[in-house]
Amino acid sequence: MTTAPTRPAILTPEQRRVAAQLVYGMPNVAIARKVSLSVDGVASHLSSARRRLGCPGSSRAVLVHALLTAREVPPPASLTPAPDLTEIERKTICAIAEHTRNADIGNVIGVSPDDVRAEIDAVIVKAAADSAAHLIGLAHTWGILGDTTSRSASSTAGPV
């Protein structure tokens, strides 16, 4: 039996350690406490991760999607199954994962930029997520977005 070769990591181990917490929707202050870094150190690692993944200036949700799609970190654990989402809610999740600006998200889901935040918040509440970044992480866990197979066993596990 042959095993597929493991693709080289894009991020450094330290960047992955920080990014692994982001999929749980943790703010930088909480990540800093969890991984024993300064808040500026966390921000620097996340900024570097954005550049390395080709999404500089992106939202945290877009970064989470890029991290999980590239299999740089494992998806978050979920204690509940995926909620029964409507087609527009699934479309909203996809738009959040791929776009940073409300105008772009609004174009995808067919609402004005002023109404985007309310649409996002409603899906976050329905999914019992802590933030849009956590929602995108959960969407990967539930198979709504991307492939949920972890890149390697050496990835840092998130909060328990």
PDB file of C-alpha atoms in Angstrom:
ATOM      1  CA  MET A   1       0.000   0.000   0.000  1.00  0.00           C
ATOM      2  CA  THR A   2       1.394   3.411  -0.949  1.00  0.00           C
ATOM      3  CA  THR A   3       0.713   6.634   0.823  1.00  0.00           C
ATOM      4  CA  ALA A   4       0.397   9.953  -0.941  1.00  0.00           C
ATOM      5  CA  PRO A   5       3.329  12.243  -0.198  1.00  0.00           C
ATOM      6  CA  THR A   6       2.636  15.049   2.235  1.00  0.00           C
ATOM      7  CA  ARG A   7       2.714  18.443   0.582  1.00  0.00           C
ATOM      8  CA  PRO A   8       5.176  20.894   2.151  1.00  0.00           C
ATOM      9  CA  ALA A   9       3.638  23.383   4.560  1.00  0.00           C
ATOM     10  CA  ILE A  10       3.125  26.969   3.447  1.00  0.00           C
ATOM     11  CA  LEU A  11       3.254  28.385   6.972  1.00  0.00           C
ATOM     12  CA  THR A  12       5.919  28.100   9.632  1.00  0.00           C
ATOM     13  CA  PRO A  13       5.097  25.939  12.667  1.00  0.00           C
ATOM     14  CA  GLU A  14       4.639  29.092  14.783  1.00  0.00           C
ATOM     15  CA  GLN A  15       2.256  30.634  12.236  1.00  0.00           C
ATOM     16  CA  ARG A  16       0.258  27.392  12.165  1.00  0.00           C
ATOM     17  CA  ARG A  17       0.123  27.321  15.972  1.00  0.00           C
ATOM     18  CA  VAL A  18      -1.426  30.813  15.977  1.00  0.00           C
ATOM     19  CA  ALA A  19      -3.672  30.179  12.949  1.00  0.00           C
ATOM     20  CA  ALA A  20      -5.045  26.965  14.470  1.00  0.00           C
ATOM     21  CA  GLN A  21      -6.738  29.079  17.139  1.00  0.00           C
ATOM     22  CA  LEU A  22      -8.270  31.439  14.575  1.00  0.00           C
ATOM     23  CA  VAL A  23     -10.538  28.700  13.175  1.00  0.00           C
ATOM     24  CA  TYR A  24     -12.327  28.752  16.545  1.00  0.00           C
ATOM     25  CA  GLY A  25     -13.113  32.439  16.053  1.00  0.00           C
ATOM     26  CA  MET A  26     -10.806  33.550  18.846  1.00  0.00           C
ATOM     27  CA  PRO A  27      -9.843  37.247  18.908  1.00  0.00           C
ATOM     28  CA  ASN A  28      -6.141  38.122  18.893  1.00  0.00           C
ATOM     29  CA  VAL A  29      -6.107  38.807  22.651  1.00  0.00           C
ATOM     30  CA  ALA A  30      -7.423  35.303  23.425  1.00  0.00           C
ATOM     31  CA  ILE A  31      -5.066  33.712  20.908  1.00  0.00           C
ATOM     32  CA  ALA A  32      -2.148  35.585  22.486  1.00  0.00           C
ATOM     33  CA  ARG A  33      -3.058  34.235  25.940  1.00  0.00           C
ATOM     34  CA  LYS A  34      -3.534  30.699  24.614  1.00  0.00           C
ATOM     35  CA  VAL A  35      -0.203  30.510  22.745  1.00  0.00           C
ATOM     36  CA  SER A  36       1.819  32.742  25.126  1.00  0.00           C
ATOM     37  CA  LEU A  37       2.589  35.501  22.637  1.00  0.00           C
ATOM     38  CA  SER A  38       1.959  39.238  22.605  1.00  0.00           C
ATOM     39  CA  VAL A  39      -1.110  40.519  20.764  1.00  0.00           C
ATOM     40  CA  ASP A  40       1.278  42.198  18.292  1.00  0.00           C
ATOM     41  CA  GLY A  41       3.045  38.854  17.780  1.00  0.00           C
ATOM     42  CA  VAL A  42      -0.282  37.184  16.966  1.00  0.00           C
ATOM     43  CA  ALA A  43      -1.192  39.993  14.546  1.00  0.00           C
ATOM     44  CA  SER A  44       2.208  39.656  12.882  1.00  0.00           C
ATOM     45  CA  HIS A  45       1.853  35.884  12.445  1.00  0.00           C
ATOM     46  CA  LEU A  46      -1.653  36.275  10.992  1.00  0.00           C
ATOM     47  CA  SER A  47      -0.452  39.011   8.639  1.00  0.00           C
ATOM     48  CA  SER A  48       2.373  36.750   7.453  1.00  0.00           C
ATOM     49  CA  ALA A  49      -0.087  33.886   7.002  1.00  0.00           C
ATOM     50  CA  ARG A  50      -2.297  36.112   4.844  1.00  0.00           C
ATOM     51  CA  ARG A  51       0.661  37.030   2.625  1.00  0.00           C
ATOM     52  CA  ARG A  52       1.894  33.429   2.329  1.00  0.00           C
ATOM     53  CA  LEU A  53      -1.606  32.214   1.417  1.00  0.00           C
ATOM     54  CA  GLY A  54      -2.102  34.977  -1.146  1.00  0.00           C
ATOM     55  CA  CYS A  55      -4.845  36.873   0.655  1.00  0.00           C
ATOM     56  CA  PRO A  56      -3.246  40.028   2.136  1.00  0.00           C
ATOM     57  CA  GLY A  57      -5.795  42.468   3.530  1.00  0.00           C
ATOM     58  CA  SER A  58      -8.464  39.780   3.780  1.00  0.00           C
ATOM     59  CA  SER A  59     -11.014  39.343   6.547  1.00  0.00           C
ATOM     60  CA  ARG A  60     -10.464  36.773   9.273  1.00  0.00           C
ATOM     61  CA  ALA A  61     -13.159  34.590   7.676  1.00  0.00           C
ATOM     62  CA  VAL A  62     -11.393  34.629   4.291  1.00  0.00           C
ATOM     63  CA  LEU A  63      -8.121  33.794   6.047  1.00  0.00           C
ATOM     64  CA  VAL A  64      -9.752  30.852   7.869  1.00  0.00           C
ATOM     65  CA  HIS A  65     -11.099  29.550   4.552  1.00  0.00           C
ATOM     66  CA  ALA A  66      -7.651  29.871   2.945  1.00  0.00           C
ATOM     67  CA  LEU A  67      -5.995  28.109   5.914  1.00  0.00           C
ATOM     68  CA  LEU A  68      -8.438  25.214   5.832  1.00  0.00           C
ATOM     69  CA  THR A  69      -8.487  24.904   2.046  1.00  0.00           C
ATOM     70  CA  ALA A  70      -4.669  24.745   2.032  1.00  0.00           C
ATOM     71  CA  ARG A  71      -4.871  22.242   4.912  1.00  0.00           C
ATOM     72  CA  GLU A  72      -2.498  24.324   6.995  1.00  0.00           C
ATOM     73  CA  VAL A  73      -4.592  23.823  10.127  1.00  0.00           C
ATOM     74  CA  PRO A  74      -7.289  21.338  11.125  1.00  0.00           C
ATOM     75  CA  PRO A  75     -10.931  22.426  11.124  1.00  0.00           C
ATOM     76  CA  PRO A  76     -12.514  23.192  14.497  1.00  0.00           C
ATOM     77  CA  ALA A  77     -14.295  20.516  16.467  1.00  0.00           C
ATOM     78  CA  SER A  78     -18.059  20.777  16.567  1.00  0.00           C
ATOM     79  CA  LEU A  79     -20.223  19.397  19.347  1.00  0.00           C
ATOM     80  CA  THR A  80     -23.331  19.595  17.184  1.00  0.00           C
ATOM     81  CA  PRO A  81     -24.230  18.537  13.653  1.00  0.00           C
ATOM     82  CA  ALA A  82     -24.649  21.144  10.941  1.00  0.00           C
ATOM     83  CA  PRO A  83     -27.882  23.097  11.280  1.00  0.00           C
ATOM     84  CA  ASP A  84     -30.503  22.782   8.566  1.00  0.00           C
ATOM     85  CA  LEU A  85     -29.386  25.706   6.397  1.00  0.00           C
ATOM     86  CA  THR A  86     -31.376  27.254   3.571  1.00  0.00           C
ATOM     87  CA  GLU A  87     -29.817  27.732   0.157  1.00  0.00           C
ATOM     88  CA  ILE A  88     -29.363  31.476   0.815  1.00  0.00           C
ATOM     89  CA  GLU A  89     -27.670  30.723   4.155  1.00  0.00           C
ATOM     90  CA  ARG A  90     -25.258  28.333   2.420  1.00  0.00           C
ATOM     91  CA  LYS A  91     -24.663  30.953  -0.256  1.00  0.00           C
ATOM     92  CA  THR A  92     -23.973  33.505   2.505  1.00  0.00           C
ATOM     93  CA  ILE A  93     -21.398  31.178   4.079  1.00  0.00           C
ATOM     94  CA  CYS A  94     -19.659  30.735   0.717  1.00  0.00           C
ATOM     95  CA  ALA A  95     -19.670  34.495   0.136  1.00  0.00           C
ATOM     96  CA  ILE A  96     -18.183  35.174   3.598  1.00  0.00           C
ATOM     97  CA  ALA A  97     -15.461  32.599   2.897  1.00  0.00           C
ATOM     98  CA  GLU A  98     -14.497  34.190  -0.410  1.00  0.00           C
ATOM     99  CA  HIS A  99     -15.086  37.933   0.011  1.00  0.00           C
ATOM    100  CA  THR A 100     -13.975  40.565   2.508  1.00  0.00           C
ATOM    101  CA  ARG A 101     -16.053  43.585   1.503  1.00  0.00           C
ATOM    102  CA  ASN A 102     -19.761  43.822   2.331  1.00  0.00           C
ATOM    103  CA  ALA A 103     -20.468  45.125  -1.173  1.00  0.00           C
ATOM    104  CA  ASP A 104     -19.005  41.946  -2.694  1.00  0.00           C
ATOM    105  CA  ILE A 105     -20.814  39.669  -0.238  1.00  0.00           C
ATOM    106  CA  GLY A 106     -24.040  41.570  -0.902  1.00  0.00           C
ATOM    107  CA  ASN A 107     -23.631  41.126  -4.671  1.00  0.00           C
ATOM    108  CA  VAL A 108     -23.282  37.365  -4.223  1.00  0.00           C
ATOM    109  CA  ILE A 109     -26.265  36.943  -1.898  1.00  0.00           C
ATOM    110  CA  GLY A 110     -28.477  39.598  -3.490  1.00  0.00           C
ATOM    111  CA  VAL A 111     -28.766  42.124  -0.666  1.00  0.00           C
ATOM    112  CA  SER A 112     -27.539  45.681  -0.244  1.00  0.00           C
ATOM    113  CA  PRO A 113     -24.179  46.186   1.485  1.00  0.00           C
ATOM    114  CA  ASP A 114     -26.051  47.804   4.383  1.00  0.00           C
ATOM    115  CA  ASP A 115     -27.965  44.566   5.006  1.00  0.00           C
ATOM    116  CA  VAL A 116     -25.015  42.177   4.767  1.00  0.00           C
ATOM    117  CA  ARG A 117     -24.063  42.360   8.461  1.00  0.00           C
ATOM    118  CA  ALA A 118     -27.601  41.344   9.502  1.00  0.00           C
ATOM    119  CA  GLU A 119     -27.520  38.371   7.090  1.00  0.00           C
ATOM    120  CA  ILE A 120     -24.125  37.248   8.389  1.00  0.00           C
ATOM    121  CA  ASP A 121     -25.188  37.651  12.022  1.00  0.00           C
ATOM    122  CA  ALA A 122     -28.329  35.577  11.431  1.00  0.00           C
ATOM    123  CA  VAL A 123     -26.290  32.680  10.006  1.00  0.00           C
ATOM    124  CA  ILE A 124     -23.740  32.963  12.842  1.00  0.00           C
ATOM    125  CA  VAL A 125     -26.553  32.680  15.402  1.00  0.00           C
ATOM    126  CA  LYS A 126     -28.240  29.773  13.591  1.00  0.00           C
ATOM    127  CA  ALA A 127     -24.926  27.882  13.426  1.00  0.00           C
ATOM    128  CA  ALA A 128     -24.096  28.676  17.073  1.00  0.00           C
ATOM    129  CA  ALA A 129     -20.759  30.103  15.923  1.00  0.00           C
ATOM    130  CA  ASP A 130     -18.769  32.688  17.847  1.00  0.00           C
ATOM    131  CA  SER A 131     -17.890  34.825  14.807  1.00  0.00           C
ATOM    132  CA  ALA A 132     -17.777  34.789  11.021  1.00  0.00           C
ATOM    133  CA  ALA A 133     -14.308  33.193  11.175  1.00  0.00           C
ATOM    134  CA  HIS A 134     -15.637  30.432  13.442  1.00  0.00           C
ATOM    135  CA  LEU A 135     -18.635  29.977  11.121  1.00  0.00           C
ATOM    136  CA  ILE A 136     -16.291  29.357   8.197  1.00  0.00           C
ATOM    137  CA  GLY A 137     -14.299  26.885  10.291  1.00  0.00           C
ATOM    138  CA  LEU A 138     -17.478  25.029  11.229  1.00  0.00           C
ATOM    139  CA  ALA A 139     -18.629  25.051   7.602  1.00  0.00           C
ATOM    140  CA  HIS A 140     -15.437  23.155   6.741  1.00  0.00           C
ATOM    141  CA  THR A 141     -16.012  20.737   9.634  1.00  0.00           C
ATOM    142  CA  TRP A 142     -19.568  20.081   8.454  1.00  0.00           C
ATOM    143  CA  GLY A 143     -18.498  19.594   4.820  1.00  0.00           C
ATOM    144  CA  ILE A 144     -20.294  22.710   3.582  1.00  0.00           C
ATOM    145  CA  LEU A 145     -16.978  24.179   2.418  1.00  0.00           C
ATOM    146  CA  GLY A 146     -13.867  22.439   1.165  1.00  0.00           C
ATOM    147  CA  ASP A 147     -12.332  19.112   2.032  1.00  0.00           C
ATOM    148  CA  THR A 148     -12.193  18.367   5.752  1.00  0.00           C
ATOM    149  CA  THR A 149      -9.267  15.918   5.580  1.00  0.00           C
ATOM    150  CA  SER A 150      -6.375  17.225   7.666  1.00  0.00           C
ATOM    151  CA  ARG A 151      -3.078  17.846   5.862  1.00  0.00           C
ATOM    152  CA  SER A 152      -0.976  16.073   8.457  1.00  0.00           C
ATOM    153  CA  ALA A 153      -1.078  14.754  11.969  1.00  0.00           C
ATOM    154  CA  SER A 154       1.531  17.334  12.986  1.00  0.00           C
ATOM    155  CA  SER A 155      -0.959  20.225  12.821  1.00  0.00           C
ATOM    156  CA  THR A 156      -1.629  21.922  16.117  1.00  0.00           C
ATOM    157  CA  ALA A 157      -4.960  21.044  17.672  1.00  0.00           C
ATOM    158  CA  GLY A 158      -7.290  23.841  18.698  1.00  0.00           C
ATOM    159  CA  PRO A 159      -8.976  24.534  22.031  1.00  0.00           C
ATOM    160  CA  VAL A 160     -10.673  21.695  23.847  1.00  0.00           C
TER     161      VAL A 160
END
